[in-house]
Short mmCIF file of C-alpha atoms in Angstrom, two decimals:
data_model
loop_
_atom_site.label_atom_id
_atom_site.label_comp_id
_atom_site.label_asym_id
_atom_site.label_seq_id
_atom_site.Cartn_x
_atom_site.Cartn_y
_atom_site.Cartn_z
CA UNK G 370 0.00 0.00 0.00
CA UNK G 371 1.29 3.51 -0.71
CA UNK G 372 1.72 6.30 1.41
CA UNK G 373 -1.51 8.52 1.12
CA UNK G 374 -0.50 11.57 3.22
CA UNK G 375 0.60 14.72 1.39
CA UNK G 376 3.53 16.21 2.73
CA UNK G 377 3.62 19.48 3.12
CA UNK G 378 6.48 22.34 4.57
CA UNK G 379 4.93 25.55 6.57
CA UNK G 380 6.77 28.33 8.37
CA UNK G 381 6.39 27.94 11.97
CA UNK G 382 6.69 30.40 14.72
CA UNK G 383 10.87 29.63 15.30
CA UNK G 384 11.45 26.75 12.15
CA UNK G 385 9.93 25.55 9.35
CA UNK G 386 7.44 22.68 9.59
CA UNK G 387 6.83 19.41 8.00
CA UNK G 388 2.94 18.10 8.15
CA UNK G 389 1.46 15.11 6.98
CA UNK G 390 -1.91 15.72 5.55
CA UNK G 391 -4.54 12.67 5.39
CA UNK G 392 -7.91 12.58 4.09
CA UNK G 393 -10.46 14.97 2.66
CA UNK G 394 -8.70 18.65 3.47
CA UNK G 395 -12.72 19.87 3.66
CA UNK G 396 -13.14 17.02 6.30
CA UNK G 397 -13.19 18.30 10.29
CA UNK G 398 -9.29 17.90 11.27
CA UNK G 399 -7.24 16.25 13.12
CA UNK G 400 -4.24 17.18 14.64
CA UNK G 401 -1.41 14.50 15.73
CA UNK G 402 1.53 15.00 18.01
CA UNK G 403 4.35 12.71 18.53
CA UNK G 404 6.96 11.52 21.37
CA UNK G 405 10.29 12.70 21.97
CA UNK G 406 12.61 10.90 19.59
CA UNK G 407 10.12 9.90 17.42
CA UNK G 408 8.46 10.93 14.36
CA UNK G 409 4.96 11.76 12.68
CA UNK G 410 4.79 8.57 11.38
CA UNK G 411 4.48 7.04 14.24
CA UNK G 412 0.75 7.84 13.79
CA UNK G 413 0.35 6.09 10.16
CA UNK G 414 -1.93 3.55 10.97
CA UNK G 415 -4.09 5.94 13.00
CA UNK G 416 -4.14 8.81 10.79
CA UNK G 417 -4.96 6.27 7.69
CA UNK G 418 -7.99 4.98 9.96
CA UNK G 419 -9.04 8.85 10.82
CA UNK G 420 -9.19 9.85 7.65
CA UNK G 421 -10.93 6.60 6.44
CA UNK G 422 -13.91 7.93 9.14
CA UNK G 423 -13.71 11.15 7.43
CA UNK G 424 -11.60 13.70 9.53
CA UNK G 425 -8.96 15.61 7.82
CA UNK G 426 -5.63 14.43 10.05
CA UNK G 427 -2.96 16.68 10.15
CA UNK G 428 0.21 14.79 11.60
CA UNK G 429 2.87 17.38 12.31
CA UNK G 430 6.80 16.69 12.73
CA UNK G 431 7.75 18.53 16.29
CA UNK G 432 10.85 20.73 16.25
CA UNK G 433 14.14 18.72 15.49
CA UNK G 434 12.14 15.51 14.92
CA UNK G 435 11.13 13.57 11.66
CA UNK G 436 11.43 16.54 8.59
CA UNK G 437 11.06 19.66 10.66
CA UNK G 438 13.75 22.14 11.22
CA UNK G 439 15.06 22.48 14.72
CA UNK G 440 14.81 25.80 16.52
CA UNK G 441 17.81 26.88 18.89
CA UNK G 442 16.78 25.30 22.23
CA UNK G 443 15.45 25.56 24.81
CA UNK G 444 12.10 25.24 24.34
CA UNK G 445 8.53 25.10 26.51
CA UNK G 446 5.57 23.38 25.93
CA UNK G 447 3.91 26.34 25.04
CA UNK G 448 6.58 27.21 22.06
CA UNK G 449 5.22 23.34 20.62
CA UNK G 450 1.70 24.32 21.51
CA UNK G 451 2.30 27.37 19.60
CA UNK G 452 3.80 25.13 16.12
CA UNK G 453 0.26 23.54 16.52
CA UNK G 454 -1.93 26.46 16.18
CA UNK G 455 0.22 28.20 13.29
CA UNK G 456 -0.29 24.42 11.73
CA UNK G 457 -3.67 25.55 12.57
CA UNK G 458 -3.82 28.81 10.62
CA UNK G 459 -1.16 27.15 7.99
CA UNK G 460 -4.59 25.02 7.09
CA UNK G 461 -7.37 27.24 7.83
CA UNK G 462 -8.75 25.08 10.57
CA UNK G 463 -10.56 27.02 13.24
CA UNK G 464 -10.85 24.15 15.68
CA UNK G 465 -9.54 20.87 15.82
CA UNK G 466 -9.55 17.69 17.69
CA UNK G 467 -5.91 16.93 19.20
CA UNK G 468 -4.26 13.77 19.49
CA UNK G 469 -0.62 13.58 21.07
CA UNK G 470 1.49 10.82 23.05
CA UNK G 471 3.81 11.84 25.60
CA UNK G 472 5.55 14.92 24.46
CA UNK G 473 2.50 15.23 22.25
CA UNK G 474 -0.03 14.47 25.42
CA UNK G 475 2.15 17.44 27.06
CA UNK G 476 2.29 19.71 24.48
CA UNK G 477 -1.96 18.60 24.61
CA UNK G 478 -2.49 19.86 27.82
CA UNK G 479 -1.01 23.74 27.34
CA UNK G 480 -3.44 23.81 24.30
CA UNK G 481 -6.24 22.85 26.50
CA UNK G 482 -5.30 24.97 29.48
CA UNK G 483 -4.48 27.80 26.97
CA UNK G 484 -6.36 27.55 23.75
CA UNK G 485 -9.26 25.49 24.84
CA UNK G 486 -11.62 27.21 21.89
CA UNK G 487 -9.02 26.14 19.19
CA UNK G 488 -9.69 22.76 20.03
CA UNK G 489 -12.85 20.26 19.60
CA UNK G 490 -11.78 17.63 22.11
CA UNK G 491 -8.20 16.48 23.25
CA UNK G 492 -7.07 12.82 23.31
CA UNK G 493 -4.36 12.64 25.84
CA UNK G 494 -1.77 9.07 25.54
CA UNK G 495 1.02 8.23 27.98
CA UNK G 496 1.79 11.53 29.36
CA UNK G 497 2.17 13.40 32.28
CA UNK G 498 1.32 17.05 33.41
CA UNK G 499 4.39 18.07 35.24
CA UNK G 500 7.60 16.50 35.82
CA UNK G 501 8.62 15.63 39.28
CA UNK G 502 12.18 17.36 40.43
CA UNK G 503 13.24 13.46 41.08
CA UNK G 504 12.83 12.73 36.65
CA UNK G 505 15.14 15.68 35.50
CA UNK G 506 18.38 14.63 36.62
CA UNK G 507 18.04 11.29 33.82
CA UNK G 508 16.88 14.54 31.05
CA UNK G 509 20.49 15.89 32.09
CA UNK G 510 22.37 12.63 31.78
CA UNK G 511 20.26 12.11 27.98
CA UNK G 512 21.52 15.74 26.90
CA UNK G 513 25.00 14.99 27.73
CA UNK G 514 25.27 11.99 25.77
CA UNK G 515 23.21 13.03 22.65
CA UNK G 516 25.72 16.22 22.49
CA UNK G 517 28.47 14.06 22.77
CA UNK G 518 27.30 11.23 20.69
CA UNK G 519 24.30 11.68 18.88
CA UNK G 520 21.02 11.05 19.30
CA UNK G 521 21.77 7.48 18.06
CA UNK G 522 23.36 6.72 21.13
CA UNK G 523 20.00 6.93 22.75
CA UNK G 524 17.98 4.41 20.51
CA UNK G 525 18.59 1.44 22.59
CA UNK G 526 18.17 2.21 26.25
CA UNK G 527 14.81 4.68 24.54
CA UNK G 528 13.44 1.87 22.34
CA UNK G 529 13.59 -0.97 25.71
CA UNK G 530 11.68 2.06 28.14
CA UNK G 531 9.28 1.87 25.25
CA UNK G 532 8.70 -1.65 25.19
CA UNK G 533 9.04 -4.85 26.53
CA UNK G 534 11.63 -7.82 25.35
CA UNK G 535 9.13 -9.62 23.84
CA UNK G 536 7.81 -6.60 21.54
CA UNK G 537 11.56 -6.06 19.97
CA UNK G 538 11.77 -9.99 19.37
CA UNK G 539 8.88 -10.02 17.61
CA UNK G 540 8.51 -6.74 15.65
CA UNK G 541 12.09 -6.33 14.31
CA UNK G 542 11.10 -4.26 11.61
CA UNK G 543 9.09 -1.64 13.63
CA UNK G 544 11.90 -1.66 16.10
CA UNK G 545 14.20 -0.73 13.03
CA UNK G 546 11.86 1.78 11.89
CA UNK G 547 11.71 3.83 15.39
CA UNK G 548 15.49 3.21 15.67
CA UNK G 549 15.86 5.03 12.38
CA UNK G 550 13.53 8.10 13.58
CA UNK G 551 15.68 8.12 17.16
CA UNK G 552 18.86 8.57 15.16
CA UNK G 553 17.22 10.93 12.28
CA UNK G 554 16.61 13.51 15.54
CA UNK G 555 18.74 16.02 15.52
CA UNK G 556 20.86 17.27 18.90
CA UNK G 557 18.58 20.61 19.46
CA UNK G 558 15.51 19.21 18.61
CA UNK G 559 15.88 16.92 21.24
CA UNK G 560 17.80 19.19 23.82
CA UNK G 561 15.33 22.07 23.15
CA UNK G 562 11.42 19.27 24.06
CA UNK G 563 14.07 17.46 26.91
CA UNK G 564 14.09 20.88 28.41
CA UNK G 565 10.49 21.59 27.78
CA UNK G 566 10.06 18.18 29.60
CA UNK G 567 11.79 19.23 32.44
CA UNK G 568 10.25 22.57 32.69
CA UNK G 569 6.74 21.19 32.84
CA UNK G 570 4.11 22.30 34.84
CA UNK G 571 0.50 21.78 34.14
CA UNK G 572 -1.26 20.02 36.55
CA UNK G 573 -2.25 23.10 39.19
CA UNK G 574 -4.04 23.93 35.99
CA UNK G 575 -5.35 20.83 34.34
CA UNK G 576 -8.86 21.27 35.95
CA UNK G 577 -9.57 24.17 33.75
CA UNK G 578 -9.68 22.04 30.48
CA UNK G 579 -13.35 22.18 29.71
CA UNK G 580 -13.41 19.99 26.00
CA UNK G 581 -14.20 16.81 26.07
CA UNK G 582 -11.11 14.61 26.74
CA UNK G 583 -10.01 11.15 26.65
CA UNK G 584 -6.71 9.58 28.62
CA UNK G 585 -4.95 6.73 27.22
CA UNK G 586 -2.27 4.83 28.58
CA UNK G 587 -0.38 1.75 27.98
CA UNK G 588 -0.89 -0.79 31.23
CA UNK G 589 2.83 -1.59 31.53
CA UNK G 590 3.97 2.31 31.66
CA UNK G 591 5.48 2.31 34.64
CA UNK G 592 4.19 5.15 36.79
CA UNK G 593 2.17 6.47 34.18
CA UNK G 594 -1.07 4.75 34.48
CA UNK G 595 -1.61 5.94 38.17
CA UNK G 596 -0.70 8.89 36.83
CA UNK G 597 -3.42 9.37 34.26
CA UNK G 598 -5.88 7.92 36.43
CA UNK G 599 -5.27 11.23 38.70
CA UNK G 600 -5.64 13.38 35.99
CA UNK G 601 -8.49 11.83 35.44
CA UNK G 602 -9.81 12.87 38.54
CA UNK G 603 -8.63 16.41 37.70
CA UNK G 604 -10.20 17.35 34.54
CA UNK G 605 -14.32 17.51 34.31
CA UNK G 606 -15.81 14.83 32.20
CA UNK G 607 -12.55 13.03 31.56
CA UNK G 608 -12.52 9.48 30.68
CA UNK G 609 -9.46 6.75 31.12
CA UNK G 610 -8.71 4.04 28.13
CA UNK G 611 -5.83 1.60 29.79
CA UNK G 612 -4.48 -0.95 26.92
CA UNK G 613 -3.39 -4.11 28.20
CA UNK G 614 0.36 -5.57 27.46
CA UNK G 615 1.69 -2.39 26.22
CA UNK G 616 3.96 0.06 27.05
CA UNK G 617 4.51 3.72 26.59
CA UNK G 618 3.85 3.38 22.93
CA UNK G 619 0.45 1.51 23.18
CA UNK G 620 -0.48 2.71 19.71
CA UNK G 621 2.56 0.69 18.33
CA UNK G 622 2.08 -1.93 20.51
CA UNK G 623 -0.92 -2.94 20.75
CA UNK G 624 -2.65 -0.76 17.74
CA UNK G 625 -5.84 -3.02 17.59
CA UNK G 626 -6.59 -2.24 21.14
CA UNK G 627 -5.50 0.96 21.02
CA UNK G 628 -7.41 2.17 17.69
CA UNK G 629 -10.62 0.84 19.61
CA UNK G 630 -10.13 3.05 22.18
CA UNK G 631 -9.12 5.92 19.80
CA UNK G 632 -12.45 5.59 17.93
CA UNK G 633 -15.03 5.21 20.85
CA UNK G 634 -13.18 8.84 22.27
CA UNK G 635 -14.75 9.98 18.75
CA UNK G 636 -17.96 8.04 18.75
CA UNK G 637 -18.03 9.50 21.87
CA UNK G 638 -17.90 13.13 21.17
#
């Protein structure tokens, strides 16, 4: 099967831009953010399934990632929050449902605190709302070695906090495909959204998201599923998807499970 998207190149607020565009550009839209060291096609088989539903899905590159420039860092989850909405404006969408994992989910929850009537609902995947003071010193130790090695150097200890043993034995080819992305990342990308990581600090606010949002988190995230069950608790309305045998890429891992949960958030709505 070929690649349906359309890529195309927009100037952002601090870099230029790369967006995947899927489905009918008419169509309501969609917008897709990605983890740290990853890529916007990390979302193919989700966008492919959105736009086969009829959304528009816009599936931007972050700073330094995939084919987007990188901006001198550091940066804030408001700065990424801010590349959404001029993707926004780049494709004269007024509102949009948001979709983001991790760095994505974070990026998610300064549009919703900030820019709640850009948005149509916000689905929020393995991600956290602030970062404890206990998390940044491993941020530090990741900077050091991607400016003294690379960003390759990080693939394999990223790619087995990801997932599990068994998921690299038996998806070699996905593995090499996220392994690729990791090493693709270039040094401020990453340095400038590890800093935004460390510098975040939404949850005092979190309880003044008022569009309809959904949580998602992979069962074997460490920490993170207690965490999203608190936020939960947090924002009004919110409801909590938890995929079984997967990590903090559930969408990779387990994508049947996960795309279920991804379309009742939309049935939903």
């Amino acid at each position: 099967m070929g690649d349906p998207s359309r890529l195309h190149f927009i100037d952002g607020p601090a870099c230029r831009l790369a967006v995947h565009q899927w489905g009918d550009p008419a169509a309501p839209a969609v917008v897709m953010n990605h983890s740290i060291l990853a890529s916007s096609r990390m979302w193919d088989d989700q966008a492919r399934l959105l736009a086969s539903r009829g959304y528009q899905v816009l599936c931007l590159d972050t700073r330094g990632h995939g084919q987007s420039d990188a901006a001198a860092p550091p940066y804030r989850t408001e700065d990424l929050a801010a590349d959404t909405l001029r993707v926004l404006d780049a494709f004269g969408v007024e509102r949009a449902h948001y979709v983001g994992l991790s760095l994505g989910g974070m990026t998610g929850f300064a549009l919703g605190i900030e820019h709640g009537e850009r948005l149509r609902s916000l689905c929020i995947c393995d991600a956290r709302a602030d970062t404890p003071p206990a998390m940044t010193g491993m941020w530090d130790e990741r900077i050091t070695a991607a400016q003294a090695q690379g960003c390759a150097s990080l693939a394999r200890v990223t790619l087995e906090r990801w997932f599990g043993p068994a998921f690299i034995a038996r998806a070699p080819e996905v593995v090499r495909s996220l392994e690729q992305a990791i090493a693709q990342t270039q040094v401020d990308g990453f340095v400038g959204c590890a800093r935004a990581i460390q510098q975040l600090d939404h949850l005092r606010r979190v309880g003044e998201i008022r569009v309809p949002t959904t949580f998602i988190v992979g069962a074997d995230d460490g920490p993170l599923p207690q965490a999203m069950r608190d936020l939960q608790a947090l924002v009004p309305g919110a409801r909590l998807e938890v995929i079984e045998d997967a990590g903090h890429l559930p969408n990779v891992e387990q994508p049947a499970a996960f795309n279920a949960a991804l379309v009742r958030h939309f049935e939903a709505l």
